[in-house]
GROMACS .gro file of C-alpha atoms in nm:
model
  174
    1MET     CA    1  13.989   7.777  21.227
    2THR     CA    2  13.899   7.957  21.502
    3GLN     CA    3  14.009   8.311  21.379
    4ASN     CA    4  13.902   8.486  21.087
    5LEU     CA    5  14.198   8.589  20.862
    6SER     CA    6  14.055   8.949  20.856
    7GLN     CA    7  14.045   8.998  21.225
    8THR     CA    8  14.303   9.243  21.329
    9ALA     CA    9  14.327   9.574  21.519
   10ILE     CA   10  14.613   9.682  21.297
   11PRO     CA   11  14.493   9.904  20.988
   12PHE     CA   12  14.732   9.715  20.727
   13GLN     CA   13  14.513   9.861  20.433
   14THR     CA   14  14.639  10.207  20.537
   15TRP     CA   15  15.019  10.121  20.522
   16ASP     CA   16  15.230  10.176  20.236
   17LEU     CA   17  15.344   9.881  20.033
   18ASP     CA   18  15.705   9.906  20.147
   19LEU     CA   19  15.614   9.934  20.509
   20LEU     CA   20  15.402   9.609  20.459
   21VAL     CA   21  15.687   9.435  20.322
   22ASP     CA   22  15.929   9.549  20.600
   23TYR     CA   23  15.670   9.441  20.856
   24VAL     CA   24  15.615   9.087  20.706
   25LEU     CA   25  16.009   9.048  20.675
   26LYS     CA   26  16.109   9.176  21.014
   27PHE     CA   27  15.818   9.068  21.230
   28HIS     CA   28  15.674   8.784  21.061
   29HIS     CA   29  15.967   8.586  20.896
   30ARG     CA   30  16.214   8.663  21.155
   31ASN     CA   31  15.977   8.536  21.458
   32THR     CA   32  15.850   8.236  21.255
   33ARG     CA   33  16.192   8.112  21.253
   34LYS     CA   34  16.319   8.216  21.590
   35TYR     CA   35  16.011   8.107  21.787
   36GLY     CA   36  15.914   7.840  21.555
   37GLU     CA   37  16.246   7.647  21.644
   38GLU     CA   38  16.218   7.727  22.010
   39LEU     CA   39  15.855   7.603  22.019
   40LEU     CA   40  15.943   7.284  21.815
   41THR     CA   41  16.219   7.201  22.063
   42ARG     CA   42  15.988   7.248  22.360
   43LEU     CA   43  15.714   7.025  22.191
   44ASN     CA   44  15.977   6.758  22.116
   45SER     CA   45  16.073   6.771  22.492
   46LEU     CA   46  15.720   6.717  22.605
   47ALA     CA   47  15.642   6.447  22.347
   48ALA     CA   48  15.903   6.240  22.507
   49THR     CA   49  15.664   6.187  22.809
   50HIS     CA   50  15.339   6.266  22.619
   51PRO     CA   51  15.310   6.033  22.298
   52GLU     CA   52  14.977   6.204  22.203
   53LEU     CA   53  15.198   6.498  22.105
   54ASP     CA   54  15.385   6.305  21.850
   55ARG     CA   55  15.162   6.382  21.541
   56VAL     CA   56  15.157   6.753  21.672
   57VAL     CA   57  15.537   6.762  21.670
   58ASP     CA   58  15.541   6.594  21.321
   59HIS     CA   59  15.297   6.850  21.179
   60PHE     CA   60  15.476   7.164  21.341
   61ARG     CA   61  15.815   7.024  21.219
   62ASN     CA   62  15.689   7.003  20.864
   63SER     CA   63  15.525   7.337  20.905
   64ILE     CA   64  15.852   7.516  21.036
   65ALA     CA   65  16.069   7.350  20.750
   66ASP     CA   66  15.810   7.449  20.486
   67LEU     CA   67  15.769   7.798  20.612
   68ASP     CA   68  16.128   7.854  20.611
   69LEU     CA   69  16.150   7.751  20.233
   70HIS     CA   70  15.835   8.000  20.189
   71CYS     CA   71  16.003   8.294  20.350
   72GLN     CA   72  16.324   8.218  20.156
   73LYS     CA   73  16.115   8.226  19.828
   74GLU     CA   74  15.963   8.562  19.925
   75GLU     CA   75  16.270   8.718  20.054
   76ASN     CA   76  16.476   8.631  19.759
   77VAL     CA   77  16.251   8.648  19.473
   78LEU     CA   78  15.907   8.797  19.516
   79TYR     CA   79  15.972   9.082  19.766
   80PRO     CA   80  16.263   9.237  19.596
   81PHE     CA   81  16.054   9.269  19.277
   82ILE     CA   82  15.746   9.408  19.464
   83LEU     CA   83  15.976   9.663  19.640
   84GLU     CA   84  16.107   9.755  19.262
   85LEU     CA   85  15.741   9.789  19.142
   86TYR     CA   86  15.659  10.018  19.452
   87ASN     CA   87  15.981  10.235  19.427
   88ALA     CA   88  15.919  10.279  19.045
   89SER     CA   89  15.562  10.381  19.095
   90ALA     CA   90  15.663  10.622  19.368
   91LEU     CA   91  15.912  10.795  19.136
   92GLY     CA   92  15.675  10.785  18.823
   93GLN     CA   93  15.910  10.543  18.634
   94GLN     CA   94  15.847  10.234  18.425
   95HIS     CA   95  15.952   9.917  18.613
   96ALA     CA   96  16.164   9.643  18.448
   97SER     CA   97  15.929   9.326  18.380
   98PHE     CA   98  15.962   9.033  18.622
   99HIS     CA   99  16.211   8.756  18.508
  100CYS     CA  100  15.933   8.508  18.437
  101GLY     CA  101  15.670   8.749  18.284
  102THR     CA  102  15.434   8.837  18.570
  103ILE     CA  103  15.429   8.812  18.936
  104GLN     CA  104  15.113   8.628  18.945
  105TYR     CA  105  15.280   8.287  18.923
  106PRO     CA  106  15.506   8.327  19.219
  107ILE     CA  107  15.199   8.502  19.418
  108ASN     CA  108  14.983   8.190  19.322
  109ALA     CA  109  15.259   7.964  19.466
  110MET     CA  110  15.284   8.166  19.789
  111MET     CA  111  14.903   8.155  19.831
  112ALA     CA  112  14.905   7.777  19.782
  113ASP     CA  113  15.166   7.745  20.063
  114HIS     CA  114  14.950   7.967  20.282
  115SER     CA  115  14.649   7.723  20.197
  116ASP     CA  116  14.859   7.429  20.288
  117GLU     CA  117  14.967   7.591  20.625
  118ILE     CA  118  14.610   7.677  20.717
  119GLU     CA  119  14.521   7.312  20.660
  120ARG     CA  120  14.827   7.177  20.856
  121HIS     CA  121  14.743   7.419  21.152
  122LEU     CA  122  14.370   7.297  21.143
  123ARG     CA  123  14.509   6.955  21.194
  124ILE     CA  124  14.709   7.071  21.476
  125GLU     CA  125  14.425   7.253  21.627
  126GLU     CA  126  14.206   6.917  21.602
  127LEU     CA  127  14.505   6.699  21.754
  128THR     CA  128  14.524   6.936  22.046
  129ASN     CA  129  14.151   6.954  22.105
  130GLY     CA  130  14.148   7.343  22.027
  131TYR     CA  131  14.500   7.395  22.190
  132THR     CA  132  14.367   7.250  22.531
  133ALA     CA  133  14.586   7.052  22.752
  134PRO     CA  134  14.464   6.742  22.928
  135GLU     CA  135  14.320   6.784  23.273
  136GLY     CA  136  14.609   6.783  23.509
  137ALA     CA  137  14.878   6.852  23.271
  138GLU     CA  138  15.190   7.025  23.382
  139ALA     CA  139  15.236   7.409  23.346
  140GLU     CA  140  15.491   7.361  23.041
  141TYR     CA  141  15.229   7.158  22.853
  142VAL     CA  142  14.969   7.434  22.884
  143LYS     CA  143  15.217   7.704  22.798
  144ALA     CA  144  15.337   7.513  22.499
  145LEU     CA  145  14.979   7.468  22.366
  146SER     CA  146  14.908   7.851  22.426
  147ASP     CA  147  15.233   7.931  22.255
  148LEU     CA  148  15.132   7.703  21.947
  149ARG     CA  149  14.785   7.878  21.924
  150GLN     CA  150  14.978   8.209  21.934
  151PHE     CA  151  15.217   8.094  21.663
  152ARG     CA  152  14.905   7.997  21.454
  153ASP     CA  153  14.748   8.332  21.511
  154TYR     CA  154  15.059   8.531  21.399
  155LEU     CA  155  15.066   8.294  21.088
  156LEU     CA  156  14.714   8.381  21.008
  157GLU     CA  157  14.796   8.748  21.030
  158HIS     CA  158  15.100   8.683  20.798
  159ILE     CA  159  14.882   8.534  20.559
  160TYR     CA  160  14.608   8.794  20.580
  161VAL     CA  161  14.857   9.083  20.524
  162GLU     CA  162  15.005   8.899  20.219
  163ASN     CA  163  14.694   8.752  20.055
  164GLU     CA  164  14.459   9.031  20.112
  165VAL     CA  165  14.682   9.344  20.107
  166ILE     CA  166  15.034   9.294  19.978
  167PHE     CA  167  14.972   9.068  19.680
  168PRO     CA  168  14.670   9.249  19.536
  169ARG     CA  169  14.853   9.572  19.551
  170ALA     CA  170  15.159   9.432  19.386
  171LEU     CA  171  14.950   9.288  19.109
  172LYS     CA  172  14.771   9.621  19.060
  173LEU     CA  173  15.121   9.795  19.034
  174GLU     CA  174  15.243   9.561  18.784
   0.00000   0.00000   0.00000
């Protein structure tokens, strides 16, 4: 992939854990759902006259569906417990134990999802020749591929924040 996961101008390592969780939920999860669906609609429309985009659309459709399930697991299971850990630590209190023993298992599952998405978006990058529209392509084609690259870049930031900052801190608190 063309972007290193750790490349970011935002100093996430300095943020408190609750702020990081809020950021992922309110920026990444919300925008993945909103802009992912909008971009999928645009790509579907383009594929009607550009069959070379059919496999890109299939991969992106699967990505959007899988990311929605991934986000639901984080929102409903993992993040509420991480916030409990953070709040208990901030108050100097003991935290309740996780319902399945440790959060290592759900974190491993989330990281496996992340690896799958990185691989999927590598395939999309290859299929689009590095997000480059064919010579003479209409403006919407060029814009859709640019937006697809931006979607991927935000996804990489999401993965970085979770894998490299949130998850290690949560495990340390546990």
